[in-house]
Amino acid sequence: MRCLISAATSQAWAALGADASLLDRVSYGGPSGGLPARLPVMELARATVAVCSLAAAELTSVRTGRAVPRVRVDDESVATAFLSDRLVRVDGQAWPTFAPLSRFWRSADGWVRTHANYPHHRARLHAALGVPGDAGEETVDAVAEAIAGRTALEVEEAVYAAGGLAVAARGPEEWAKSEQGALVAGQPLLTTSRVDDAPDRVLGDAALPCSGLRVLDLTRVLAGPVATRTLALLGADVLRIDAPQLPESQEAHNDTGMGKRSTTLDLGDATGRRVFEELLDEADVVVTGYRPGALDRFGLTPEALAGRCPGLVIAQLSAWGRYGPWHERRGFDSLVQVATGIAELEGSPDSPGALPAQALDHGTGYLLAAGVLRALTEQHRTGGTWLVRLALTQTAHWLVHDLVSAPGEDDGFDAGRRLTEIDSPMGRLRHALPPVSYEGGPVNWARPPGLWGTDAPVWVGA
């Protein structure tokens, strides 16, 4: 067991505005060879899970009146959880994490990465490139031909203008010199702030830190759902809400829907909006993961939420940050890796590479959950409505510029030791056990995911 606190854990805990003296409650152990990379991915993974676990332990202490429980971070559990989307199975069946059109392509002057897992993004990619069809090798070949005849930046701009997702591969120096990259470099890892003087939150005695709390989950793959499944693990009633016209992949939900319920509501419809506002009136936490501005018309700006529901914890996640020329762009972990130079650093002279997991997503997800937990602790002490903000690019900057690899026990990693099976509505579900852990805390979710979008839009016990 390693008791020396890692620099990354200290950095993340400080970014959360937390008491540094609590760091001595953390220890580390287990094989750490599960996330091999040139960049210090394992250090990022270990630190983000550590601070999330410590924030959960701290809030447990608040609710029980006892000392802050000790936290042990197991590297094997952490690495397995960061690979959870690749390890999930139903009745032994696996699914690809990326669709055929979500990949690297050679352009006339470099490389482009696209993301087209969702049907609407695939259709916009086709439209931007002038490629007919929907699937199959012929479509892949046509997209390859269309991209090969254009520069990488031409593809990026054309696809984003059509509402799709494509990013030209950049080196870290090129990203740093760009306007967006320079702005990201000037940001902290995350921000937490008190936005008003709402009364102190009264949290009753409870064994789990989030027991009795209601979380509205307005997020999609992958960082946001990782955060909210962690809050569900810790006792929260988490209700995920999606628009019926933007269906989620059941395969993705099999991984990120652990412990949660899932429903659909059309916020543009009067009935759907009324039901949503009734849920909002009873919520304690609202987590959003859509691109900045996308939900503003529904009264979901921090200012509107604080005015309507003082005392909320509002957590907002974005890909590129809520500033700069890219702030309204859609984005995913794979695209952020390409834009920020990670793909070049992990690649070869012949082709770009990728991290061994969607580490920006998973790491940001645990930081997001930690931010919510810390906000709840501060609310108990001083009241207020709290706002937590993170961006995948800020996590990427931290990985590339601020973290260094730390020693670990690299031999003997076996993800199978951190997997379990449970019956679910979809069949026999194999999934990764949660890595967030503290003395006396939960070891697994209370319920498996269900069929996406089929739960009633009500709070448990309402």
mmCIF file of N, CA, C and O in Angstrom, residues 378-418:
data_model
loop_
_atom_site.group_PDB
_atom_site.id
_atom_site.type_symbol
_atom_site.label_atom_id
_atom_site.label_comp_id
_atom_site.label_asym_id
_atom_site.label_seq_id
_atom_site.Cartn_x
_atom_site.Cartn_y
_atom_site.Cartn_z
ATOM 1 N N GLU A 378 -20.073 22.318 1.404
ATOM 2 C CA GLU A 378 -20.008 23.757 1.670
ATOM 3 C C GLU A 378 -21.389 24.353 1.909
ATOM 4 O O GLU A 378 -21.538 25.276 2.735
ATOM 5 N N GLN A 379 -22.385 23.855 1.202
ATOM 6 C CA GLN A 379 -23.754 24.318 1.449
ATOM 7 C C GLN A 379 -24.171 24.053 2.883
ATOM 8 O O GLN A 379 -24.843 24.882 3.512
ATOM 9 N N HIS A 380 -23.823 22.891 3.375
ATOM 10 C CA HIS A 380 -24.167 22.545 4.760
ATOM 11 C C HIS A 380 -23.539 23.532 5.735
ATOM 12 O O HIS A 380 -24.131 23.854 6.777
ATOM 13 N N ARG A 381 -22.369 24.045 5.381
ATOM 14 C CA ARG A 381 -21.647 24.939 6.283
ATOM 15 C C ARG A 381 -22.048 26.398 6.130
ATOM 16 O O ARG A 381 -22.150 27.141 7.119
ATOM 17 N N THR A 382 -22.265 26.819 4.881
ATOM 18 C CA THR A 382 -22.458 28.254 4.650
ATOM 19 C C THR A 382 -23.676 28.595 3.806
ATOM 20 O O THR A 382 -23.944 29.777 3.578
ATOM 21 N N GLY A 383 -24.420 27.596 3.335
ATOM 22 C CA GLY A 383 -25.577 27.863 2.497
ATOM 23 C C GLY A 383 -25.186 28.268 1.087
ATOM 24 O O GLY A 383 -24.058 28.081 0.633
ATOM 25 N N GLY A 384 -26.145 28.847 0.370
ATOM 26 C CA GLY A 384 -25.887 29.341 -0.972
ATOM 27 C C GLY A 384 -26.284 28.374 -2.072
ATOM 28 O O GLY A 384 -26.430 27.171 -1.864
ATOM 29 N N THR A 385 -26.500 28.935 -3.244
ATOM 30 C CA THR A 385 -26.597 28.155 -4.470
ATOM 31 C C THR A 385 -25.182 28.044 -5.020
ATOM 32 O O THR A 385 -24.445 29.025 -5.052
ATOM 33 N N TRP A 386 -24.812 26.833 -5.491
ATOM 34 C CA TRP A 386 -23.431 26.602 -5.912
ATOM 35 C C TRP A 386 -23.367 26.197 -7.373
ATOM 36 O O TRP A 386 -24.249 25.497 -7.884
ATOM 37 N N LEU A 387 -22.304 26.668 -8.031
ATOM 38 C CA LEU A 387 -22.090 26.389 -9.439
ATOM 39 C C LEU A 387 -20.733 25.722 -9.626
ATOM 40 O O LEU A 387 -19.707 26.249 -9.190
ATOM 41 N N VAL A 388 -20.735 24.564 -10.259
ATOM 42 C CA VAL A 388 -19.516 23.799 -10.549
ATOM 43 C C VAL A 388 -19.378 23.719 -12.061
ATOM 44 O O VAL A 388 -20.326 23.363 -12.758
ATOM 45 N N ARG A 389 -18.190 24.042 -12.592
ATOM 46 C CA ARG A 389 -17.983 24.015 -14.043
ATOM 47 C C ARG A 389 -16.677 23.299 -14.386
ATOM 48 O O ARG A 389 -15.645 23.540 -13.740
ATOM 49 N N LEU A 390 -16.756 22.459 -15.416
ATOM 50 C CA LEU A 390 -15.593 21.751 -15.918
ATOM 51 C C LEU A 390 -15.654 21.699 -17.433
ATOM 52 O O LEU A 390 -16.720 21.887 -18.036
ATOM 53 N N ALA A 391 -14.499 21.413 -18.052
ATOM 54 C CA ALA A 391 -14.422 21.235 -19.502
ATOM 55 C C ALA A 391 -13.401 20.152 -19.810
ATOM 56 O O ALA A 391 -12.363 20.049 -19.151
ATOM 57 N N LEU A 392 -13.691 19.362 -20.828
ATOM 58 C CA LEU A 392 -12.759 18.313 -21.218
ATOM 59 C C LEU A 392 -11.396 18.890 -21.608
ATOM 60 O O LEU A 392 -10.362 18.275 -21.347
ATOM 61 N N THR A 393 -11.398 20.062 -22.234
ATOM 62 C CA THR A 393 -10.115 20.652 -22.632
ATOM 63 C C THR A 393 -9.276 21.045 -21.424
ATOM 64 O O THR A 393 -8.043 20.985 -21.484
ATOM 65 N N GLN A 394 -9.914 21.452 -20.336
ATOM 66 C CA GLN A 394 -9.159 21.809 -19.139
ATOM 67 C C GLN A 394 -8.535 20.563 -18.511
ATOM 68 O O GLN A 394 -7.393 20.609 -18.034
ATOM 69 N N THR A 395 -9.267 19.460 -18.534
ATOM 70 C CA THR A 395 -8.701 18.197 -18.065
ATOM 71 C C THR A 395 -7.549 17.771 -18.969
ATOM 72 O O THR A 395 -6.510 17.284 -18.494
ATOM 73 N N ALA A 396 -7.707 17.965 -20.278
ATOM 74 C CA ALA A 396 -6.642 17.624 -21.227
ATOM 75 C C ALA A 396 -5.393 18.452 -20.959
ATOM 76 O O ALA A 396 -4.266 17.935 -21.000
ATOM 77 N N HIS A 397 -5.561 19.751 -20.702
ATOM 78 C CA HIS A 397 -4.409 20.619 -20.415
ATOM 79 C C HIS A 397 -3.694 20.141 -19.158
ATOM 80 O O HIS A 397 -2.451 20.124 -19.107
ATOM 81 N N TRP A 398 -4.441 19.776 -18.157
ATOM 82 C CA TRP A 398 -3.875 19.251 -16.906
ATOM 83 C C TRP A 398 -3.040 18.000 -17.188
ATOM 84 O O TRP A 398 -1.916 17.865 -16.702
ATOM 85 N N LEU A 399 -3.594 17.098 -17.996
ATOM 86 C CA LEU A 399 -2.884 15.863 -18.334
ATOM 87 C C LEU A 399 -1.576 16.143 -19.068
ATOM 88 O O LEU A 399 -0.524 15.578 -18.734
ATOM 89 N N VAL A 400 -1.624 17.009 -20.052
ATOM 90 C CA VAL A 400 -0.463 17.233 -20.911
ATOM 91 C C VAL A 400 0.612 18.068 -20.228
ATOM 92 O O VAL A 400 1.816 17.811 -20.379
ATOM 93 N N HIS A 401 0.214 19.057 -19.432
ATOM 94 C CA HIS A 401 1.175 20.049 -18.942
ATOM 95 C C HIS A 401 1.502 19.968 -17.452
ATOM 96 O O HIS A 401 2.557 20.461 -17.035
ATOM 97 N N ASP A 402 0.624 19.387 -16.645
ATOM 98 C CA ASP A 402 0.806 19.486 -15.198
ATOM 99 C C ASP A 402 1.077 18.161 -14.501
ATOM 100 O O ASP A 402 1.521 18.164 -13.343
ATOM 101 N N LEU A 403 0.794 17.049 -15.127
ATOM 102 C CA LEU A 403 0.924 15.755 -14.462
ATOM 103 C C LEU A 403 2.215 15.059 -14.875
ATOM 104 O O LEU A 403 2.696 15.221 -15.995
ATOM 105 N N VAL A 404 2.746 14.280 -13.959
ATOM 106 C CA VAL A 404 3.907 13.439 -14.250
ATOM 107 C C VAL A 404 3.583 12.029 -13.764
ATOM 108 O O VAL A 404 2.812 11.841 -12.822
ATOM 109 N N SER A 405 4.178 11.053 -14.408
ATOM 110 C CA SER A 405 3.921 9.667 -14.027
ATOM 111 C C SER A 405 4.478 9.402 -12.637
ATOM 112 O O SER A 405 5.560 9.873 -12.268
ATOM 113 N N ALA A 406 3.725 8.621 -11.869
ATOM 114 C CA ALA A 406 4.137 8.240 -10.520
ATOM 115 C C ALA A 406 4.363 6.733 -10.482
ATOM 116 O O ALA A 406 3.778 5.993 -11.274
ATOM 117 N N PRO A 407 5.204 6.252 -9.583
ATOM 118 C CA PRO A 407 5.460 4.811 -9.529
ATOM 119 C C PRO A 407 4.216 4.032 -9.122
ATOM 120 O O PRO A 407 3.380 4.517 -8.374
ATOM 121 N N GLY A 408 4.113 2.829 -9.640
ATOM 122 C CA GLY A 408 2.998 1.953 -9.308
ATOM 123 C C GLY A 408 3.425 0.515 -9.473
ATOM 124 O O GLY A 408 4.519 0.214 -9.924
ATOM 125 N N GLU A 409 2.554 -0.395 -9.071
ATOM 126 C CA GLU A 409 2.819 -1.819 -9.212
ATOM 127 C C GLU A 409 2.281 -2.264 -10.564
ATOM 128 O O GLU A 409 1.114 -2.610 -10.706
ATOM 129 N N ASP A 410 3.126 -2.235 -11.585
ATOM 130 C CA ASP A 410 2.664 -2.439 -12.950
ATOM 131 C C ASP A 410 2.342 -3.882 -13.291
ATOM 132 O O ASP A 410 1.654 -4.150 -14.264
ATOM 133 N N ASP A 411 2.832 -4.827 -12.533
ATOM 134 C CA ASP A 411 2.650 -6.229 -12.888
ATOM 135 C C ASP A 411 1.322 -6.769 -12.354
ATOM 136 O O ASP A 411 0.861 -6.400 -11.271
ATOM 137 N N GLY A 412 0.713 -7.652 -13.134
ATOM 138 C CA GLY A 412 -0.416 -8.420 -12.641
ATOM 139 C C GLY A 412 -1.772 -7.799 -12.797
ATOM 140 O O GLY A 412 -2.747 -8.285 -12.207
ATOM 141 N N PHE A 413 -1.911 -6.718 -13.594
ATOM 142 C CA PHE A 413 -3.234 -6.126 -13.788
ATOM 143 C C PHE A 413 -4.187 -7.132 -14.408
ATOM 144 O O PHE A 413 -3.861 -7.791 -15.398
ATOM 145 N N ASP A 414 -5.378 -7.269 -13.838
ATOM 146 C CA ASP A 414 -6.400 -8.187 -14.349
ATOM 147 C C ASP A 414 -7.768 -7.551 -14.144
ATOM 148 O O ASP A 414 -8.307 -7.542 -13.029
ATOM 149 N N ALA A 415 -8.334 -6.997 -15.227
ATOM 150 C CA ALA A 415 -9.640 -6.338 -15.126
ATOM 151 C C ALA A 415 -10.711 -7.289 -14.638
ATOM 152 O O ALA A 415 -11.683 -6.865 -13.996
ATOM 153 N N GLY A 416 -10.557 -8.579 -14.920
ATOM 154 C CA GLY A 416 -11.576 -9.548 -14.516
ATOM 155 C C GLY A 416 -11.840 -9.569 -13.031
ATOM 156 O O GLY A 416 -12.959 -9.900 -12.599
ATOM 157 N N ARG A 417 -10.847 -9.195 -12.234
ATOM 158 C CA ARG A 417 -11.047 -9.183 -10.780
ATOM 159 C C ARG A 417 -11.960 -8.044 -10.344
ATOM 160 O O ARG A 417 -12.451 -8.049 -9.202
ATOM 161 N N ARG A 418 -12.151 -7.041 -11.203
ATOM 162 C CA ARG A 418 -12.966 -5.876 -10.847
ATOM 163 C C ARG A 418 -14.260 -5.811 -11.661
ATOM 164 O O ARG A 418 -14.872 -4.749 -11.778
#
